[in-house]
Structure formats: structure tokens, C-alpha cells
Amino acid sequence: MRYIIGIDLGTTNCALSYIDTEGHSDPHSAPPVEQFAIPQLVNPGEVREESLLPSFLYIPGPADFSAGSIAEPWNENPVSFAGQLAQKRGAENAGRLISSAKSWLSYGGVDRTAALLPLTAPDGVGKISPVSASKAYLDHLREAWNTKHGDDRFEAQSVLVTVPASFDAVARELTAHAAEQAGYRDLVLLEEPQAAFYAWLEANPNWREQVAIGDLILVVDIGGGTTDYTLIAVTEEAGELRLERVAVGEHILLGGDNMDLALARVVEAQLNAKGTRLDAMQLNALWQQCRVAKERLLDPASEASDHGVTILGRGTGLVGGTIKTQLSRQQLNETLLDGFFPAVRSEEMPQVRRRVGLQEIGLPYAHDVAVTRHLAKFLRQQASKAEVGQVRRGPSGLACPTHVLFNGGVLRAGMIRDRVIGVLNSWLQEEGFEPVHVLSGEDLMHGVSRGAAYYGVARQGRGVRIRGGVPRTYYVGIETSMPAVPGLPAPLKALTVAPFGMEEGTDLQFPDREFGLIVGEPAEFRFFTSAVRKDDAAGTMLEQVTDEMEELAPVEVNLATEGQPGGEIVRVTLETVVTETGVLQLWCVAKDGRRWKLEFNVRERVGQ
Amino acid sequence: MSRIGLAFRSFFAILFGKGLPADIAQHFGFISRVEAKPAAAPKPAAPEVRPSDGALQMLAILQRDARLIDFLMEDISGYADDQVGAAVRSLHEQSRTALARYVTLRPVIDGVEHTLTKIDTRDPGSIKLLGNVPADGKASKGILRHKGWRVERVELPKITPGQGLTILAPAEVEIE
């Protein structure tokens, strides 16, 4: 194993960074991180290397491309392909395009192993599952690597893949599955905000001079599709600074794409008011143009009051059909800063709308688009006993970070960063604290993959590691034995099987709780998680499932063993394992030592 | 030609929609005689690179990425300057990006225009002399009026077999 490879499997873009462990002699410092240029189809018949691989997958039809024009260096005639061309052609023919596969991967409302994407595909298009789509991106990266580094096969290198901190155990397991199917060996999963922080550590070898014991670092990661928060505390152990990830946020489907689309809608409305109608392709062009206009206007050096938005005429009449309008700074401020980043008080919580009745299948996008309100909720999360003395809190109980680190494409815009800092500082002032220090992220687009590669080296003992463990508490539902009441489900108790902070490479047994499982019949347990309840110790039995818990896909096990007759009852106890690679597993263990792994059953739709 | 050869050529020609090659059709008596055409039908064998291929490719790229052909072919005499300007601004940026991606351009003489410059006589084809040109056509210095352009590198994508280069932009038909 020569290389350590870090992969950012993003909602809208993927990136790959790597470290060459040979040719670097100093055993005490980490070798430099390099960015891998990813070959991909950018036009029919044209493969080019780009630093990002757009996470778009296109399933070409017979009429899409001429023969041989979508050959990839590793596949003459792909059934589907990822990257820039997929994104471009997909805009013209949405029925064959898969996007946001990652968001589907974390959505329990559908069977994530069922072939359901593209959602709007006409009959006859070979649909694939969210897991297979994620596998396709991972396949692309592996093949691309092998094309360029033939002597050091990808499969023989150490690989780290990042997932949002807010991914629950099921989504993490599905990501690991996808990687396994893509031929990844010895995979390690890492949380994205942690990876972003590792990237900062890598860029700042003198980091010990920049933070001190008692400091609390807030990582705000706003990518194309998701918003992710994490708190990292600086503590001390045996005279050494120690970094500990003390909290992660909920899964928020809200990102840069929502913002660009919102701006496009504003400009579209302005055109409609003048009697100009746009077709689907022009709307798409408008979306791109608004993104450019946004970035120009949000540049801190820009003083322009507006930025032109030009949509060229459709058809061959280019000048004649050109529609010209502009995005003004006022519109931008109202839509983006006040809409997505409003200056709110720290008590303001995101609005929640109960989902009622029949609902069209679709991603559960965040109902409240105010990123700052989600941040307030995150910082008001219930404190855990373990964090006492580590997390600085104000008189009102708000967690008060001393430092903030930004990551993700949205936060490249200086004005958005300034707004987040401003809101945060107003909360800190109320709690009687000094303003936050901003840690400068070097490269907001590639930070996560760079940090992942750095973490790979840190795991080998050549760099500092953030301690974290399981970022949520997990429970198994246990039906109480009570006389059945017609029309009412039996009340459910919850057994704490993985407490918050359970560390990688540890396991827990629950010898007091025995279950009788029948050989040959599948047994199923309901499975719950909570990002809020942090003090439930392992083995604690809660009398009922509360609102603070969220139901995940159930876990099931089948005790079919060879040569054993069905019908026999085996008494088993549960065991929880968090692997070294960060995957949570549940096992049934019999007295004689036989073990069966409980698998997530993602086929069942979980109520939201 | 062997029968296997004929069979293969017919098979692929029909498969890729080009129809039965005329010489084969004639061989088997499907048509009586090949009509003489000024432009011979493309041979199904390995496509040879024609001098026009690169030019067609570049035109297609400028159309695809910047819609330059649409612009040049449009009659813009009736439009007001600001309407033309609005379109050109985006077209200019996209053309420039497309050009820079596939062709690397450098000035022939990297100097300041309208100032005195030395003339490198090693490559006379790269410099055009204007004004009071000496009888022998040789001079060592003069005023730089235009820096000139030199192509340093061309990196056009490989042409895939079956790619119709004469189609600079396919007609677009939206299915309702």
C-alpha cells in the first residue's frame, strides 16, 4: 500500500485527494496531500481531466449519442456515465438523469436498494437504486485512478470515504455497501465536517498555537445539497492537546442549489411581469446565469448594484431572441441573505410543518430554509453529561463556539460568511462572550477530500486525530408483554444499544436482556436514534419511545444455520460493535458463542 | 474482395445506417451501375483524416460552447446596439473560454504595440513588413503595429468514427 486516498462523495460534486506515503522521509510529519484530476466525459467524444466530478449520472438512450462517442478510457460502451457531460445532457433530457443520489441514500421514506432513480424516467429506461448510483460514482473514481496509476491499483490502497456527520447508521452502512460493491477494500468512513477540520490541521501545522484548551470550534459545512454542523472541543490529556467531536447536527437537505434556484425564480418572476416567458431550457440557462451573478455580487470587492443576466435566444436567432435582465444587489440580499441567512435571535427555532396525508414521493427538503435558524437549534441541542467542562455554554444554555471553520461551495462567498459570523457574534454578545475567531479554510471545494487523505495518515499515527465516536444514541424497540388492546399497537420500550460517543473499535454486551429467536424464521427489531438524547447510558431501558427519537429502518436477522432443524428456539443476547472503520453493527450472540449479524432492512418504508 | 469481407462491410454499413455500399450493391446486381458523384460516398474503412476535419471540429466547438455560428449567420442589421451588445458579451466570454481550452495562442512579438521593436529575421514568414520596406526586404527594427498571433498548441478531441463532422450543430427538437 503506497497511497492513501481520500474521497469526498458529495451531493453535487465528488473529489479525490491522495497522499504518496513513499518518497517522504520524515516519519514525524505528514506527507503532502495532492489533488487527483478526474478524467470524465465533458462532451461527446471528449474526455478531460477536471478537479471535481459532478455527481450526476446519465443513462444514455439509443438516440442520445453516436456510437463510440461516450467511450470512457475504462469502458467502451458504458450503461451509464458520470460527470460534466452527464450534467449537461441531463439538463436537456431530465428523464435519464440521476442527481442528488446521496440525499436519497439517507432518506428512509423509500427502499434505498430499489431501482427508483431517475424518479421521472419514462418506461423503458433502466432505473437503478440510490445505492447503485452511489456505487457508480465510486466506480468512476476507482477506474479513473487505475487508468492513471496502473502500477498501484486502487484496490490495494488505503481508501477513506466521507459522509455527512448527520448521516445515521443506516445511511452510513449503505454508503459502505456501495463502496464494497464498487470493489473498495478496507474502507474507512469519516464525517465531512471532521474532514474539513483535518484539512485545516493539514494546512496549519502550527495549529497548537492557534487554539487552546477550552476552545470550541464550530464547523459550518454548506455544500450543494446539504448543510452540516459539527462542534469540536479542544481538551487536554496527559499534557497534550486533544480534539474531541462533541456534537453533530441533524440532516438538513438545504444547500447552494436551493439558493441558486431561489434566485432564478426571483428573476423569472421579474421577466414574467414584463410578459416574457421562459421555457425549461432557458430556465436552466437562467439558473446557471444567476449562479454566476450571485458569485460576482457576493465577492467582497464588488460594489456593483446589479449584475446582468443574459439569456441568449433559443433557435438560430441568437441576438433577436436575447433576453436581458439583471439581478440587483437588493434582490440578492432579500432572497439570499435575508431568506437563507436571516439575522435571527438564538432562541428562534426552525419552523416545522407536520407532513400529513398522502405525500408525493420526493426528497424531504428542509421546510425552513433559514440556515441560521437551523444553526440556533443546533447550538441549543441538549448538553450531554460527558461534555461538561468541555463545551462552553452561555447563561441561556447556548453552546458558544470560540472559533468557526467554514467549508463548502456556498461559503466561498465572503458576504455569506460575514453574515453567519455577524449572527453568531450577536448571539455570543448576548451570552457575554467575545466574537468568534475565524479559522481560514484553504480550499472550500476540495477541503473534505484533502482532510480525508490527511486523516488516513493520522490513523497511522503521523498526525493528530479527532476523537468522536458514535454521534447519536441508538435504541432497539422492545415490545412490552401486555394484553393486546384492539386497534392499539403494543407499547414500545427502547433499549439503549449504542450510547452517544461510543468509540470506534469498542463493543458492548447486554447480558441481562435475553431474546428467544426461532431458527428458520426471520426476526425483526425496530430501530431508533436520537441526536438530542445524549445521556442515555448503554443498556438503559426507556419506558417508551419519545418524540426526540427518530425511527430508522428496522434491523432483522435470520438464524438459519446449516444442518439445524427449523423451529428450535435459541436464546440470544444483543451485542453492539462500532468497527475501527466507523460502522455501527448489531449482533445476536447465543450462549454457545454462535453469532448472527443484524442487517438493516431498508426495503420497508419508514414513517416520517 | 472475399465474400466474408463483403459480408462484414455490408453488415456494418447497414448497422450504422449508411445503407448498402454502392459497389457491393452493384456486385450483387441490386443496382445496375454506380452513378458518378462529385463527392464519393465515405468509405466504411478506417476514416482518413481530411484537411477540413480540424476546421469543422473547431467550428462545431465554437457553436456548441458559444453559439458563434448562430451569431455569424444571423442578420443583426435590424437590432439596436444594446441588444447586440447584450448577446455579444456572453458570446465573447464563451468563445474565448472555448478557444483557450483547445488552442493555445501567443503573440508572435511579445512587445508593446506602437513602439520600436527588433526584427528577428530567422522566420520571415512570421513577420510582415509595412511602410518603407527596403529593396532587399530586410530590416533589423521597426515600429510594432500588431503583435501577431502564433498557435503554440492545438488539442482537439479525437474524432470518433461515425461522427458526422459536417453537422456543426444538430437540429434540436423538443418532445412535448
Coordinates of C-alpha atoms in Angstrom, one line a residue, chain A residues 3-554:
Chain A
Y3 CA -1.2 5.7 -1.4
I4 CA -3.8 6.9 1.0
I5 CA -6.8 8.1 -0.9
G6 CA -9.5 10.5 0.4
I7 CA -12.8 10.7 -1.4
D8 CA -15.4 13.3 -0.9
L9 CA -18.6 11.7 -2.2
G10 CA -20.7 14.9 -2.4
T11 CA -24.3 15.5 -3.3
T12 CA -23.4 17.6 -6.3
N13 CA -19.6 17.1 -6.7
C14 CA -17.1 14.4 -5.9
A15 CA -13.4 15.0 -5.3
L16 CA -10.4 12.7 -4.7
S17 CA -7.2 13.6 -2.9
Y18 CA -4.3 11.4 -2.2
I19 CA -1.0 11.1 -0.2
D20 CA 2.0 9.3 -1.5
T21 CA 3.5 7.6 1.6
E22 CA 6.7 6.8 -0.3
G23 CA 9.3 9.4 -1.1
H24 CA 8.6 11.3 2.1
S25 CA 11.3 10.5 4.6
D26 CA 10.3 12.4 7.7
P27 CA 8.3 10.0 9.9
H28 CA 7.0 12.6 12.2
S29 CA 5.3 14.9 9.8
A30 CA 2.5 14.1 7.4
P31 CA 3.4 13.9 3.7
P32 CA 1.8 16.4 1.4
V33 CA -1.7 16.0 0.1
E34 CA -2.2 16.0 -3.7
Q35 CA -5.4 16.6 -5.7
F36 CA -6.3 14.0 -8.3
A37 CA -7.6 15.3 -11.7
I38 CA -10.5 13.1 -12.6
P39 CA -10.9 12.1 -16.2
Q40 CA -14.5 12.3 -17.3
L41 CA -16.7 12.8 -20.4
V42 CA -17.1 16.5 -20.8
N43 CA -18.6 16.4 -24.4
P44 CA -19.4 13.6 -26.7
G45 CA -16.1 12.1 -27.8
E46 CA -14.1 14.2 -25.4
V47 CA -12.6 13.0 -22.1
R48 CA -11.0 15.7 -20.0
E49 CA -9.4 15.8 -16.5
E50 CA -11.2 18.0 -14.0
S51 CA -10.6 18.5 -10.3
L52 CA -14.2 17.8 -9.5
L53 CA -16.5 15.1 -10.8
P54 CA -20.1 16.4 -10.9
S55 CA -22.3 13.8 -9.0
F56 CA -24.7 13.4 -12.0
L57 CA -25.3 10.1 -13.6
Y58 CA -26.8 9.8 -17.1
I59 CA -28.3 6.7 -18.5
P60 CA -27.9 7.1 -22.3
G61 CA -30.7 6.0 -24.6
P62 CA -30.3 4.7 -28.2
A63 CA -30.8 8.2 -29.7
D64 CA -28.6 10.2 -27.3
F65 CA -25.1 9.8 -28.7
S66 CA -23.4 8.5 -31.8
A67 CA -21.7 5.1 -31.5
G68 CA -18.4 5.3 -29.6
S69 CA -18.7 8.9 -28.6
I70 CA -19.3 8.1 -24.9
A71 CA -16.4 5.7 -24.5
E72 CA -14.6 6.2 -21.2
P73 CA -10.9 5.2 -21.0
W74 CA -12.0 2.2 -19.0
N75 CA -15.3 1.4 -20.7
E76 CA -16.0 1.4 -24.4
N77 CA -19.7 1.4 -24.1
P78 CA -21.0 2.4 -20.6
V79 CA -24.6 1.7 -19.5
S80 CA -24.4 5.0 -17.6
F81 CA -21.7 7.6 -17.1
A82 CA -21.0 10.3 -14.5
G83 CA -19.5 13.8 -14.8
Q84 CA -19.8 17.0 -16.8
L85 CA -21.4 15.5 -19.9
A86 CA -24.0 13.7 -17.7
Q87 CA -24.9 17.0 -16.1
K88 CA -25.1 18.9 -19.4
R89 CA -27.1 16.3 -21.3
G90 CA -29.2 15.6 -18.3
A91 CA -30.4 19.3 -18.4
E92 CA -31.8 18.6 -21.9
N93 CA -33.3 15.2 -21.0
A94 CA -34.1 15.0 -17.3
G95 CA -35.8 11.6 -17.6
R96 CA -32.5 9.9 -17.9
L97 CA -30.6 11.9 -15.3
I98 CA -29.8 10.9 -11.7
S99 CA -28.9 13.7 -9.4
S100 CA -28.7 14.0 -5.6
A101 CA -28.3 10.3 -5.2
K102 CA -26.7 10.9 -1.8
S103 CA -29.8 12.6 -0.5
W104 CA -31.8 9.6 -1.5
L105 CA -29.3 7.4 0.3
S106 CA -30.2 9.0 3.6
Y107 CA -33.9 9.1 3.1
G108 CA -35.8 6.3 4.9
G109 CA -39.1 7.0 3.2
V110 CA -38.2 4.8 0.3
D111 CA -36.5 1.5 -0.2
R112 CA -33.0 2.7 -0.9
T113 CA -32.0 -0.6 -2.6
A114 CA -34.9 -0.5 -5.1
A115 CA -34.4 0.7 -8.6
L116 CA -36.3 4.0 -8.4
L117 CA -33.9 6.6 -10.0
P118 CA -34.3 8.6 -12.1
L119 CA -37.7 9.3 -10.5
T120 CA -39.3 10.7 -13.6
A121 CA -37.8 8.3 -16.1
P122 CA -40.2 7.1 -18.8
D123 CA -40.9 3.4 -19.1
G124 CA -38.1 1.6 -20.7
V125 CA -35.3 3.4 -19.0
G126 CA -33.2 1.1 -16.8
K127 CA -33.7 2.6 -13.4
I128 CA -31.2 2.0 -10.6
S129 CA -31.2 2.3 -6.9
P130 CA -29.7 5.1 -4.8
V131 CA -27.1 2.6 -3.6
S132 CA -26.2 1.7 -7.2
A133 CA -26.0 5.3 -8.2
S134 CA -23.5 6.0 -5.4
K135 CA -21.6 2.9 -6.5
A136 CA -21.4 4.3 -10.0
Y137 CA -19.6 7.5 -8.8
L138 CA -17.3 5.3 -6.6
D139 CA -16.7 3.0 -9.6
H140 CA -15.8 6.0 -11.8
L141 CA -13.2 7.2 -9.3
R142 CA -11.7 3.8 -8.9
E143 CA -11.5 3.3 -12.7
A144 CA -10.1 6.8 -13.2
W145 CA -7.4 6.1 -10.6
N146 CA -6.5 2.7 -12.2
T147 CA -6.3 4.4 -15.6
K148 CA -3.7 6.8 -14.4
H149 CA -1.9 4.8 -11.7
G150 CA -1.8 1.4 -13.3
D151 CA 1.0 0.1 -11.2
D152 CA -0.6 0.9 -7.9
R153 CA -4.1 -0.5 -8.2
F154 CA -6.8 1.4 -6.4
E155 CA -8.0 -1.8 -4.7
A156 CA -4.6 -2.2 -3.0
Q157 CA -4.6 1.4 -1.5
S158 CA -6.0 2.6 1.8
V159 CA -9.3 4.4 1.0
L160 CA -11.3 6.9 3.1
V161 CA -14.8 8.0 2.0
T162 CA -16.6 10.9 3.7
V163 CA -20.2 11.0 4.8
P164 CA -22.2 13.9 6.3
A165 CA -21.9 13.9 10.1
S166 CA -25.7 13.9 10.1
F167 CA -25.9 10.5 8.3
D168 CA -27.5 7.9 10.5
A169 CA -26.2 4.3 10.9
V170 CA -28.3 3.1 8.0
A171 CA -27.1 5.7 5.5
R172 CA -23.5 5.0 6.6
E173 CA -23.9 1.3 6.2
L174 CA -25.5 1.8 2.7
T175 CA -22.5 4.0 1.7
A176 CA -20.2 1.3 2.9
H177 CA -22.2 -1.2 0.9
A178 CA -22.0 0.9 -2.2
A179 CA -18.2 1.1 -1.8
E180 CA -17.9 -2.6 -1.3
Q181 CA -19.9 -3.3 -4.4
A182 CA -17.6 -0.8 -6.3
G183 CA -14.7 -3.0 -5.3
Y184 CA -13.3 -0.9 -2.4
R185 CA -11.4 -2.9 0.2
D186 CA -10.6 -1.9 3.8
L187 CA -12.8 1.2 3.5
V188 CA -12.9 3.8 6.3
L189 CA -15.7 6.2 6.7
L190 CA -15.1 9.8 8.0
E191 CA -17.5 12.6 8.8
E192 CA -17.3 15.5 6.3
P193 CA -17.1 18.4 8.9
Q194 CA -14.3 16.5 10.6
A195 CA -12.6 16.0 7.3
A196 CA -12.8 19.8 6.7
F197 CA -11.2 20.3 10.1
Y198 CA -8.4 17.8 9.2
A199 CA -7.8 19.8 6.1
W200 CA -7.3 22.9 8.2
L201 CA -4.9 21.0 10.5
E202 CA -3.0 19.9 7.4
A203 CA -2.7 23.5 6.2
N204 CA -1.8 24.7 9.7
P205 CA 1.0 22.6 11.2
N206 CA 1.3 25.2 14.0
W207 CA -2.4 24.7 14.9
R208 CA -1.5 24.2 18.6
E209 CA -0.6 27.9 18.7
Q210 CA -4.0 28.9 17.3
V211 CA -6.3 27.0 19.7
A212 CA -6.1 26.4 23.4
I213 CA -7.7 24.2 26.0
G214 CA -11.4 25.0 26.5
D215 CA -11.8 26.3 22.9
L216 CA -14.8 25.2 21.0
I217 CA -14.7 25.0 17.2
L218 CA -17.9 25.2 15.1
V219 CA -17.6 23.7 11.7
V220 CA -20.3 25.0 9.3
D221 CA -20.4 23.0 6.0
I222 CA -22.8 24.1 3.4
G223 CA -22.5 22.2 0.2
G224 CA -24.6 22.0 -2.9
G225 CA -27.3 19.9 -1.3
T226 CA -26.8 19.7 2.4
T227 CA -26.0 21.7 5.5
D228 CA -24.0 20.1 8.2
Y229 CA -22.9 21.4 11.6
T230 CA -20.3 19.9 14.0
L231 CA -18.7 21.1 17.3
I232 CA -15.2 20.1 18.1
A233 CA -13.8 20.8 21.6
V234 CA -10.2 21.3 22.5
T235 CA -9.3 19.4 25.7
E236 CA -6.3 18.0 27.3
E237 CA -4.9 14.6 28.1
A238 CA -1.6 13.8 29.7
G239 CA -0.4 17.3 28.9
E240 CA -1.3 17.0 25.2
L241 CA -4.0 18.9 23.4
R242 CA -6.8 16.6 22.4
L243 CA -9.6 17.3 19.9
E244 CA -13.0 15.9 20.5
R245 CA -16.1 16.0 18.3
V246 CA -18.8 16.7 20.8
A247 CA -21.9 17.3 18.7
V248 CA -23.3 16.9 15.2
G249 CA -26.4 18.4 13.7
E250 CA -29.5 16.9 12.2
H251 CA -29.6 16.0 8.5
I252 CA -30.7 19.2 6.7
L253 CA -31.4 19.0 3.0
L254 CA -30.6 22.6 2.1
G255 CA -27.7 23.8 0.1
G256 CA -26.3 26.0 -2.7
D257 CA -28.6 24.5 -5.3
N258 CA -31.7 25.7 -3.4
M259 CA -30.2 29.2 -3.2
D260 CA -29.4 29.4 -6.9
L261 CA -32.8 28.1 -7.8
A262 CA -34.5 30.7 -5.5
L263 CA -32.6 33.5 -7.2
A264 CA -33.6 32.1 -10.6
R265 CA -37.2 32.1 -9.5
V266 CA -37.0 35.8 -8.5
V267 CA -35.5 36.8 -11.9
E268 CA -38.1 34.6 -13.7
A269 CA -40.9 36.4 -11.9
Q270 CA -39.4 39.7 -12.9
L271 CA -39.3 38.6 -16.5
N272 CA -42.9 37.2 -16.3
A273 CA -44.0 40.6 -15.0
K274 CA -42.7 42.1 -18.3
G275 CA -44.6 39.4 -20.3
T276 CA -41.5 37.3 -21.1
R277 CA -42.0 33.5 -20.6
L278 CA -39.1 31.1 -20.4
D279 CA -39.1 27.5 -21.5
A280 CA -37.4 24.7 -19.5
M281 CA -34.0 25.1 -21.2
Q282 CA -34.0 28.8 -20.8
L283 CA -34.8 28.4 -17.1
N284 CA -31.9 26.1 -16.8
A285 CA -29.7 28.8 -18.5
L286 CA -31.1 31.3 -16.1
W287 CA -30.2 29.1 -13.2
Q288 CA -26.6 29.0 -14.3
Q289 CA -26.5 32.7 -15.0
C290 CA -27.9 33.5 -11.6
R291 CA -25.2 31.4 -10.0
V292 CA -22.5 33.5 -11.9
A293 CA -24.3 36.8 -11.0
K294 CA -24.5 35.7 -7.3
E295 CA -20.8 34.9 -7.1
R296 CA -19.8 38.2 -8.7
L297 CA -22.1 40.2 -6.5
L298 CA -21.1 38.4 -3.3
D299 CA -17.4 39.0 -4.0
P300 CA -16.4 41.2 -1.1
A301 CA -14.6 43.5 -3.5
S302 CA -17.7 44.1 -5.6
E303 CA -19.5 47.3 -5.3
A304 CA -21.8 46.8 -8.3
S305 CA -25.5 47.4 -7.6
D306 CA -26.5 44.8 -10.0
H307 CA -25.2 42.1 -12.4
G308 CA -26.5 41.5 -15.9
V309 CA -28.3 38.2 -16.6
T310 CA -28.5 37.4 -20.3
I311 CA -30.3 34.5 -21.8
L312 CA -29.5 34.0 -25.4
G313 CA -32.3 33.4 -27.8
R314 CA -33.3 29.9 -28.5
G315 CA -33.1 28.7 -32.1
T316 CA -30.7 30.1 -34.5
G317 CA -31.8 33.7 -33.9
L318 CA -29.4 34.5 -31.1
V319 CA -29.3 38.3 -30.9
G320 CA -33.0 38.6 -31.8
G321 CA -34.2 36.4 -29.1
T322 CA -31.8 37.5 -26.4
I323 CA -33.4 38.3 -23.1
K324 CA -31.6 40.7 -20.9
T325 CA -32.3 41.5 -17.3
Q326 CA -30.4 41.9 -14.1
L327 CA -30.1 40.6 -10.7
S328 CA -29.8 43.5 -8.3
R329 CA -28.0 43.6 -5.1
Q330 CA -31.2 44.3 -3.3
Q331 CA -32.8 41.2 -4.7
L332 CA -29.8 39.2 -3.8
N333 CA -29.8 40.5 -0.2
E334 CA -33.5 39.9 0.2
T335 CA -33.5 36.4 -1.3
L336 CA -30.2 35.0 -0.2
L337 CA -29.0 36.9 2.9
D338 CA -32.4 37.6 4.4
G339 CA -34.1 34.4 3.1
F340 CA -31.4 31.8 3.8
F341 CA -29.3 33.6 6.3
P342 CA -31.6 35.9 8.2
A343 CA -30.3 37.7 11.3
V344 CA -32.3 35.8 13.9
R345 CA -32.1 35.6 17.7
S346 CA -30.6 32.5 19.1
E347 CA -34.0 31.4 20.6
E348 CA -35.6 31.2 17.1
M349 CA -36.1 27.6 16.0
P350 CA -36.7 26.4 12.5
Q351 CA -40.4 26.1 11.6
V352 CA -41.5 22.5 11.3
R353 CA -44.5 21.5 9.2
R354 CA -46.0 18.2 10.1
R355 CA -46.3 16.1 6.9
V356 CA -49.8 15.0 6.6
G357 CA -51.8 12.7 4.4
L358 CA -50.6 11.3 1.2
Q359 CA -47.4 12.7 0.0
E360 CA -45.7 12.5 -3.3
I361 CA -42.5 10.6 -3.3
G362 CA -39.7 13.0 -3.2
L363 CA -36.8 14.1 -1.1
P364 CA -37.7 15.6 2.3
Y365 CA -36.2 19.0 1.7
A366 CA -35.9 21.3 4.7
H367 CA -39.1 23.1 5.2
D368 CA -37.5 26.2 6.8
V369 CA -34.7 27.5 4.5
A370 CA -33.2 29.7 7.2
V371 CA -29.7 28.2 7.7
T372 CA -29.2 30.5 10.7
R373 CA -32.3 29.2 12.5
H374 CA -31.0 25.6 12.0
L375 CA -27.7 26.8 13.5
A376 CA -29.5 28.2 16.5
K377 CA -31.3 24.9 17.0
F378 CA -28.0 23.0 16.7
L379 CA -26.3 25.2 19.3
R380 CA -29.3 24.8 21.6
Q381 CA -29.1 21.0 21.4
Q382 CA -29.3 19.3 24.8
A383 CA -26.0 19.1 26.5
S384 CA -24.6 15.7 27.4
K385 CA -23.1 14.9 30.8
A386 CA -19.9 13.9 29.2
E387 CA -19.4 17.3 27.7
V388 CA -19.4 19.2 31.0
G389 CA -16.3 21.3 31.2
Q390 CA -15.6 20.8 27.5
V391 CA -18.3 22.8 25.8
R392 CA -18.5 26.5 26.6
R393 CA -22.1 27.5 27.2
G394 CA -23.7 30.8 27.9
P395 CA -26.2 31.7 30.7
S396 CA -29.1 30.6 28.4
G397 CA -27.6 27.2 27.7
L398 CA -26.5 28.1 24.2
A399 CA -23.2 26.4 23.1
C400 CA -20.9 29.3 22.4
P401 CA -18.1 28.5 20.0
T402 CA -14.8 30.3 20.2
H403 CA -13.8 29.5 16.6
V404 CA -15.6 28.9 13.4
L405 CA -14.4 27.0 10.3
F406 CA -16.3 27.2 7.0
N407 CA -16.5 24.6 4.3
G408 CA -18.5 24.0 1.2
G409 CA -19.0 26.0 -2.0
V410 CA -21.7 28.3 -0.7
L411 CA -19.4 29.7 1.9
R412 CA -16.9 30.8 -0.7
A413 CA -19.0 34.0 -0.8
G414 CA -17.5 36.5 1.6
M415 CA -20.7 38.2 2.3
I416 CA -22.4 35.0 3.3
R417 CA -19.5 34.2 5.6
D418 CA -19.7 37.7 7.1
R419 CA -23.5 37.3 7.7
V420 CA -23.0 34.0 9.5
I421 CA -20.2 35.5 11.6
G422 CA -22.4 38.5 12.3
V423 CA -25.3 36.5 13.5
L424 CA -23.1 34.2 15.6
N425 CA -21.4 37.2 17.2
S426 CA -24.7 38.8 18.1
W427 CA -25.6 35.6 19.9
L428 CA -22.2 35.5 21.7
Q429 CA -22.5 39.1 22.7
E430 CA -25.9 38.3 24.3
E431 CA -24.3 35.5 26.3
G432 CA -21.5 37.8 27.3
F433 CA -18.7 36.4 25.2
E434 CA -16.1 37.8 22.8
P435 CA -16.6 37.5 19.0
V436 CA -15.5 34.2 17.3
H437 CA -12.2 33.7 15.6
V438 CA -12.5 32.6 12.0
L439 CA -10.2 29.8 11.0
S440 CA -9.3 30.3 7.4
G441 CA -10.3 27.3 5.3
E442 CA -7.8 27.0 2.4
D443 CA -9.9 25.4 -0.3
L444 CA -13.6 25.2 0.3
M445 CA -14.3 22.9 -2.7
H446 CA -11.6 20.3 -2.1
G447 CA -11.1 20.6 1.7
V448 CA -13.1 17.5 2.6
S449 CA -11.2 15.1 0.3
R450 CA -7.9 16.6 1.4
G451 CA -8.8 16.3 5.0
A452 CA -9.9 12.6 4.5
A453 CA -6.5 11.8 3.0
Y454 CA -4.8 13.6 5.9
Y455 CA -6.9 11.6 8.3
G456 CA -5.7 8.4 6.6
V457 CA -2.1 9.4 7.6
A458 CA -3.3 10.4 11.1
R459 CA -4.7 6.9 11.6
Q460 CA -1.2 5.6 11.1
G461 CA 0.0 7.8 14.0
R462 CA 1.5 10.5 11.9
G463 CA -0.8 13.3 12.9
V464 CA -3.4 14.3 15.4
R465 CA -6.8 12.5 15.5
I466 CA -10.1 13.9 16.4
R467 CA -11.9 11.7 18.9
G468 CA -15.5 11.3 18.3
G469 CA -17.3 8.0 18.4
V470 CA -20.9 7.5 17.6
P471 CA -22.5 10.9 17.1
R472 CA -26.0 9.8 18.1
T473 CA -27.7 7.4 20.6
Y474 CA -29.2 4.3 19.1
Y475 CA -32.1 2.2 20.6
V476 CA -33.8 -1.1 19.8
G477 CA -37.5 -1.1 20.3
I478 CA -38.8 -3.8 22.6
E479 CA -42.5 -4.7 22.7
T480 CA -43.9 -4.9 26.2
S481 CA -45.8 -8.0 27.0
M482 CA -49.3 -6.7 27.8
P483 CA -52.7 -7.9 26.9
A484 CA -53.4 -6.7 23.4
V485 CA -55.9 -3.9 23.0
P486 CA -57.8 -3.8 19.7
G487 CA -56.7 -1.0 17.4
L488 CA -53.7 0.0 19.5
P489 CA -50.2 -1.2 19.0
A490 CA -48.4 -2.7 21.9
P491 CA -46.5 0.0 23.8
L492 CA -42.9 0.0 22.9
K493 CA -39.9 0.3 25.2
A494 CA -36.5 1.4 24.0
L495 CA -33.2 -0.3 24.9
T496 CA -30.2 1.9 24.6
V497 CA -27.8 -0.2 22.5
A498 CA -25.2 2.4 21.4
P499 CA -24.7 5.4 23.7
F500 CA -23.6 8.8 22.3
G501 CA -19.9 8.9 21.9
M502 CA -19.3 5.1 21.8
E503 CA -15.8 4.9 20.4
E504 CA -14.6 3.2 17.3
G505 CA -13.1 -0.2 17.9
T506 CA -15.3 -0.9 21.0
D507 CA -18.2 -3.2 21.7
L508 CA -20.9 -3.5 24.3
Q509 CA -22.9 -6.5 25.6
F510 CA -26.3 -6.6 27.2
P511 CA -26.4 -9.9 29.1
D512 CA -29.5 -9.0 31.1
R513 CA -31.8 -8.9 28.0
E514 CA -32.4 -12.3 26.5
F515 CA -34.4 -12.9 23.4
G516 CA -35.8 -16.1 22.2
L517 CA -35.4 -16.3 18.4
I518 CA -36.8 -19.1 16.3
V519 CA -34.4 -20.8 13.9
G520 CA -35.5 -20.5 10.3
E521 CA -37.8 -17.5 10.9
P522 CA -36.6 -14.0 10.4
A523 CA -36.8 -11.8 13.5
E524 CA -37.1 -8.1 13.2
F525 CA -36.4 -5.3 15.7
R526 CA -37.5 -1.7 15.4
F527 CA -34.6 0.6 15.5
F528 CA -34.4 4.2 16.7
T529 CA -31.9 7.0 17.0
S530 CA -31.7 10.4 18.7
A531 CA -29.3 13.2 18.1
V532 CA -30.7 15.0 21.1
R533 CA -30.7 12.5 24.0
K534 CA -27.0 12.2 24.8
D535 CA -27.1 10.9 28.4
D536 CA -28.8 7.5 28.0
A537 CA -26.2 5.0 29.1
A538 CA -25.7 1.7 27.4
G539 CA -28.3 -0.8 28.5
T540 CA -30.7 1.8 29.8
M541 CA -34.3 0.7 29.1
L542 CA -36.6 3.7 28.4
E543 CA -40.3 3.0 29.2
Q544 CA -41.4 4.5 25.9
V545 CA -40.2 5.8 22.6
T546 CA -40.3 9.6 22.8
D547 CA -40.6 12.4 20.3
E548 CA -36.9 13.0 20.5
M549 CA -36.3 9.7 18.7
E550 CA -36.4 9.1 15.1
E551 CA -37.3 5.7 13.7
L552 CA -34.8 4.2 11.2
A553 CA -35.0 1.1 9.0
P554 CA -35.7 -2.0 11.2

